[in-house]
């Protein structure tokens, strides 16, 4: 069985880290599937999905500092020559992080650790409304 739900998530952009665990959990509860897996996929090329411990240090400082070290905003990106925009670093960061996450579901629950939340990181240079697909596959 396959059940799909679309989430609409408002972001502020610029490395905004948003906890979407509750929304994904709800999508699983609303489905008839008890055992299988959920794929959580961001539609678009300037945001990504992963897990972290959702606490202020990581969320407000450490993750942004990490991506700033790996793909700094201030350096030159050829992408910006292609489209004359300002978000080369946003695309580079999103490519590195990846757009999706797969989590096993057992007895209707995701197998997340106590301190492990599902996060959407929006790397774009402005606020967006993100579409996140939750597809639950199983029985
Ligand atoms: Zn761009």
XYZ file of N, CA and C and ligand atoms in Angstrom:
418
model
N 0.847 -1.190 0.000
C 0.000 0.000 0.000
C 0.899 1.264 0.000
N 0.424 2.271 -0.708
C 1.163 3.536 -0.774
C 0.206 4.681 -0.435
N 0.603 5.538 0.491
C -0.217 6.728 0.796
C 0.679 7.965 0.803
N 0.197 9.007 0.144
C 1.014 10.203 -0.061
C 0.307 11.425 0.502
N 1.067 12.233 1.254
C 0.512 13.486 1.759
C 1.484 14.622 1.450
N 0.926 15.773 1.043
C 1.740 16.953 0.748
C 1.682 17.906 1.932
N 2.857 18.328 2.414
C 2.900 19.350 3.457
C 3.286 20.675 2.822
N 2.721 21.765 3.325
C 3.141 23.107 2.916
C 3.811 23.743 4.130
N 5.101 24.077 3.996
C 5.876 24.579 5.127
C 6.395 25.984 4.803
N 6.017 26.953 5.618
C 6.503 28.330 5.434
C 7.884 28.475 6.069
N 8.810 29.098 5.323
C 10.171 29.289 5.838
C 10.580 30.753 5.720
N 11.676 31.087 6.426
C 12.236 32.435 6.315
C 13.446 32.459 5.379
N 13.880 31.285 4.892
C 15.068 31.213 4.045
C 16.343 31.447 4.846
N 17.494 31.587 4.141
C 18.777 31.883 4.791
C 19.123 30.912 5.914
N 19.084 29.639 5.594
C 19.455 28.579 6.534
C 18.442 28.421 7.679
N 17.195 28.692 7.389
C 16.120 28.479 8.355
C 15.954 26.974 8.592
N 16.046 26.555 9.839
C 15.949 25.131 10.207
C 14.594 24.893 10.867
N 13.761 24.059 10.239
C 12.389 23.869 10.704
C 12.140 22.409 11.078
N 11.611 22.216 12.270
C 11.286 20.877 12.771
C 9.955 20.423 12.165
N 9.992 19.403 11.313
C 8.754 18.933 10.673
C 8.357 17.533 11.173
N 8.949 17.090 12.277
C 8.696 15.744 12.810
C 7.208 15.501 13.070
N 6.562 16.491 13.698
C 5.149 16.377 14.067
C 4.266 16.182 12.822
N 4.539 16.968 11.786
C 3.759 16.899 10.544
C 3.930 15.539 9.855
N 5.165 15.025 9.863
C 5.419 13.725 9.220
C 4.730 12.620 10.019
N 4.834 12.726 11.332
C 4.205 11.758 12.223
C 2.686 11.714 11.999
N 2.099 12.898 11.819
C 0.664 13.002 11.547
C 0.290 12.338 10.220
N 1.122 12.540 9.213
C 0.871 11.925 7.897
C 0.837 10.403 8.019
N 1.709 9.859 8.864
C 1.735 8.399 9.076
C 0.479 7.954 9.826
N 0.107 8.702 10.863
C -1.103 8.375 11.645
C -2.351 8.376 10.778
N -2.411 9.346 9.846
C -3.588 9.466 8.975
C -3.645 8.381 7.907
N -2.525 7.702 7.690
C -2.529 6.613 6.711
C -2.943 5.318 7.415
N -3.277 4.306 6.620
C -3.672 3.010 7.194
C -2.451 2.101 7.365
N -1.262 2.628 7.050
C -0.044 1.804 7.063
C 0.570 1.770 8.464
N 0.867 0.565 8.951
C 1.440 0.410 10.299
C 2.918 0.034 10.229
N 3.309 -0.668 9.174
C 4.701 -1.106 9.053
C 5.220 -0.894 7.636
N 6.387 -0.276 7.540
C 6.972 0.010 6.226
C 8.002 1.118 6.383
N 7.876 2.154 5.549
C 8.813 3.275 5.627
C 8.159 4.532 5.092
N 8.639 5.674 5.570
C 8.170 6.951 5.032
C 9.339 7.644 4.331
N 9.069 8.127 3.131
C 10.025 8.976 2.431
C 9.547 10.414 2.567
N 10.453 11.276 3.018
C 10.142 12.697 3.176
C 11.008 13.441 2.173
N 10.375 14.124 1.205
C 11.104 14.685 0.068
C 10.745 16.151 -0.135
N 11.750 17.022 -0.159
C 11.526 18.427 -0.467
C 11.507 18.648 -1.971
N 10.465 19.327 -2.453
C 10.362 19.660 -3.873
C 11.087 20.992 -4.090
N 12.179 20.967 -4.849
C 12.919 22.210 -5.092
C 14.392 22.025 -4.822
N 15.219 22.910 -5.411
C 16.671 22.694 -5.410
C 17.453 23.651 -4.515
N 16.773 24.312 -3.576
C 17.508 25.180 -2.646
C 17.158 24.909 -1.186
N 16.623 23.719 -0.919
C 16.363 23.298 0.464
C 16.633 21.805 0.561
N 16.778 21.297 1.765
C 17.044 19.878 1.949
C 16.442 19.362 3.242
N 16.507 18.045 3.412
C 15.910 17.390 4.578
C 16.904 16.420 5.193
N 16.991 16.452 6.532
C 17.822 15.499 7.263
C 17.291 15.389 8.693
N 18.095 14.856 9.597
C 17.701 14.828 11.005
C 18.767 15.539 11.824
N 18.343 16.026 12.994
C 19.282 16.579 13.962
C 18.637 16.540 15.333
N 19.406 16.873 16.355
C 18.810 17.167 17.656
C 18.348 18.615 17.590
N 17.038 18.829 17.719
C 16.480 20.172 17.524
C 16.610 20.966 18.820
N 17.768 21.582 18.985
C 18.010 22.440 20.166
C 18.664 23.726 19.667
N 18.558 24.829 20.439
C 18.935 26.160 19.937
C 20.369 26.288 19.429
N 21.322 25.594 20.031
C 22.720 25.698 19.594
C 22.891 25.251 18.151
N 22.429 24.058 17.855
C 22.528 23.525 16.494
C 21.645 24.297 15.524
N 20.401 24.548 15.958
C 19.393 25.133 15.066
C 19.709 26.587 14.711
N 20.152 27.363 15.694
C 20.346 28.810 15.459
C 21.779 29.190 15.114
N 22.762 28.297 15.379
C 24.159 28.672 15.152
C 24.967 27.614 14.400
N 25.065 26.424 14.961
C 26.054 25.449 14.488
C 25.824 24.982 13.051
N 24.575 24.711 12.690
C 24.332 24.196 11.336
C 24.626 25.265 10.287
N 24.209 26.493 10.551
C 24.497 27.581 9.612
C 26.017 27.792 9.485
N 26.723 27.727 10.617
C 28.182 27.896 10.603
C 28.839 26.773 9.798
N 28.316 25.564 9.940
C 28.830 24.418 9.181
C 28.715 24.652 7.674
N 27.516 25.063 7.231
C 27.322 25.273 5.792
C 28.078 26.496 5.294
N 28.265 27.473 6.147
C 29.048 28.651 5.768
C 30.518 28.260 5.548
N 31.030 27.305 6.332
C 32.415 26.840 6.150
C 32.552 26.045 4.845
N 31.546 25.233 4.539
C 31.644 24.328 3.382
C 31.311 25.050 2.067
N 30.257 25.874 2.088
C 29.814 26.595 0.885
C 29.487 28.031 1.282
N 30.535 28.866 1.415
C 30.340 30.247 1.886
C 29.436 31.048 0.953
N 28.669 31.949 1.537
C 27.764 32.790 0.747
C 28.537 33.800 -0.092
N 29.710 34.238 0.415
C 30.408 35.381 -0.182
C 31.243 35.042 -1.421
N 31.534 33.744 -1.653
C 32.395 33.428 -2.797
C 31.583 33.444 -4.104
N 32.313 33.372 -5.228
C 31.668 33.461 -6.530
C 31.142 32.092 -6.966
N 29.920 32.072 -7.450
C 29.330 30.842 -7.991
C 28.940 31.075 -9.447
N 29.329 30.163 -10.316
C 28.992 30.278 -11.738
C 27.478 30.294 -11.950
N 26.762 29.605 -11.060
C 25.294 29.579 -11.151
C 24.711 30.988 -11.238
N 25.312 31.904 -10.524
C 24.790 33.279 -10.482
C 25.023 34.011 -11.804
N 26.035 33.535 -12.585
C 26.235 34.069 -13.940
C 25.161 33.528 -14.878
N 24.763 32.285 -14.655
C 23.758 31.651 -15.520
C 22.422 32.374 -15.437
N 21.978 32.661 -14.208
C 20.621 33.191 -14.002
C 20.607 34.626 -13.483
N 21.764 35.177 -13.218
C 21.855 36.518 -12.617
C 21.042 36.601 -11.332
N 21.210 35.570 -10.502
C 20.574 35.598 -9.190
C 21.654 35.556 -8.101
N 21.257 35.322 -6.875
C 22.185 35.470 -5.747
C 22.278 34.220 -4.880
N 21.838 33.071 -5.430
C 21.713 31.921 -4.531
C 22.541 30.700 -4.948
N 23.719 30.938 -5.501
C 24.623 29.827 -5.829
C 24.940 28.974 -4.607
N 25.207 29.634 -3.488
C 25.510 28.891 -2.250
C 24.307 28.067 -1.796
N 23.084 28.577 -2.040
C 21.868 27.863 -1.632
C 21.755 26.532 -2.374
N 22.011 26.572 -3.688
C 21.967 25.351 -4.487
C 23.072 24.381 -4.059
N 24.290 24.902 -3.859
C 25.421 24.041 -3.486
C 25.136 23.344 -2.157
N 24.605 24.094 -1.195
C 24.306 23.515 0.126
C 23.205 22.468 0.027
N 22.172 22.758 -0.769
C 21.048 21.824 -0.911
C 21.496 20.535 -1.594
N 22.394 20.668 -2.572
C 22.929 19.481 -3.256
C 23.679 18.598 -2.274
N 24.474 19.231 -1.433
C 25.269 18.505 -0.444
C 24.383 17.801 0.580
N 23.382 18.489 1.074
C 22.511 17.910 2.111
C 21.613 16.823 1.543
N 21.112 17.028 0.334
C 20.183 16.073 -0.272
C 18.744 16.433 0.038
N 17.820 16.028 -0.864
C 16.434 16.473 -0.759
C 15.525 15.585 0.085
N 15.997 14.399 0.495
C 15.035 13.476 1.109
C 15.629 12.646 2.227
N 14.712 12.040 2.966
C 15.070 11.186 4.094
C 14.105 10.007 4.088
N 14.607 8.847 4.434
C 13.770 7.653 4.512
C 13.830 7.137 5.953
N 12.661 6.949 6.572
C 12.634 6.496 7.966
C 11.759 5.243 8.080
N 12.283 4.167 8.661
C 11.464 2.973 8.878
C 10.294 3.273 9.819
N 9.157 2.636 9.552
C 7.965 2.778 10.396
C 7.623 1.403 10.961
N 7.530 1.330 12.282
C 7.175 0.070 12.953
C 5.995 0.329 13.878
N 4.941 -0.446 13.728
C 3.722 -0.288 14.538
C 3.219 1.160 14.544
N 3.264 1.788 13.390
C 2.717 3.131 13.236
C 3.622 4.252 13.718
N 4.829 3.910 14.185
C 5.752 4.911 14.714
C 7.048 4.935 13.903
N 7.581 6.142 13.675
C 8.906 6.237 13.077
C 9.942 5.787 14.094
N 11.019 5.161 13.595
C 12.051 4.640 14.503
C 13.115 5.699 14.783
N 12.670 6.901 15.161
C 13.607 7.991 15.475
C 14.096 7.854 16.913
N 15.330 8.298 17.155
C 15.837 8.369 18.519
C 15.141 9.487 19.284
N 15.277 9.454 20.591
C 14.624 10.443 21.463
C 15.006 11.869 21.074
N 16.269 12.074 20.707
C 16.755 13.433 20.413
C 16.946 13.638 18.913
N 16.243 12.856 18.127
C 16.419 12.904 16.673
C 15.134 13.416 16.021
N 15.175 14.639 15.538
C 14.021 15.220 14.866
C 14.285 15.342 13.361
N 13.193 15.367 12.593
C 13.300 15.558 11.150
C 13.265 17.057 10.867
N 14.257 17.525 10.109
C 14.323 18.959 9.826
C 14.369 19.249 8.329
N 13.737 20.371 8.000
C 13.847 20.971 6.672
C 14.771 22.175 6.835
N 15.806 22.274 5.998
C 16.653 23.472 6.017
C 16.451 24.207 4.699
N 15.989 25.463 4.797
C 15.819 26.268 3.586
C 17.033 27.164 3.412
N 17.793 26.908 2.340
C 19.038 27.648 2.085
C 18.823 28.854 1.190
N 17.620 29.039 0.672
C 17.437 30.129 -0.295
C 17.578 31.489 0.400
N 17.667 32.543 -0.417
C 17.971 33.868 0.129
C 16.708 34.655 0.482
N 15.561 33.996 0.431
C 14.293 34.634 0.804
C 13.350 33.576 1.365
N 12.308 34.041 2.043
C 11.305 33.133 2.570
C 10.542 32.459 1.442
N 10.124 31.230 1.676
C 9.401 30.458 0.659
C 8.307 29.656 1.352
N 7.336 29.177 0.568
C 6.450 28.122 1.059
C 6.891 26.841 0.384
N 7.403 25.904 1.177
C 7.976 24.663 0.656
C 6.932 23.557 0.592
N 6.983 22.792 -0.481
C 6.161 21.590 -0.582
C 7.027 20.397 -0.211
N 6.589 19.669 0.803
C 7.296 18.468 1.249
C 6.347 17.273 1.078
N 6.807 16.290 0.327
C 6.001 15.084 0.096
C 6.338 14.032 1.161
N 5.296 13.521 1.813
C 5.461 12.388 2.732
C 4.805 11.184 2.081
N 5.612 10.218 1.673
C 5.042 9.036 1.041
C 5.314 7.820 1.925
N 4.208 7.244 2.418
C 4.310 6.089 3.298
C 4.060 4.831 2.467
N 5.010 3.896 2.519
C 4.899 2.657 1.749
C 4.996 1.488 2.724
N 4.021 0.594 2.670
C 4.050 -0.560 3.566
C 2.696 -1.216 3.657
N 2.404 -1.819 4.819
C 1.129 -2.524 4.965
C 0.515 -2.286 6.330
Zn 19.478 30.187 -8.428
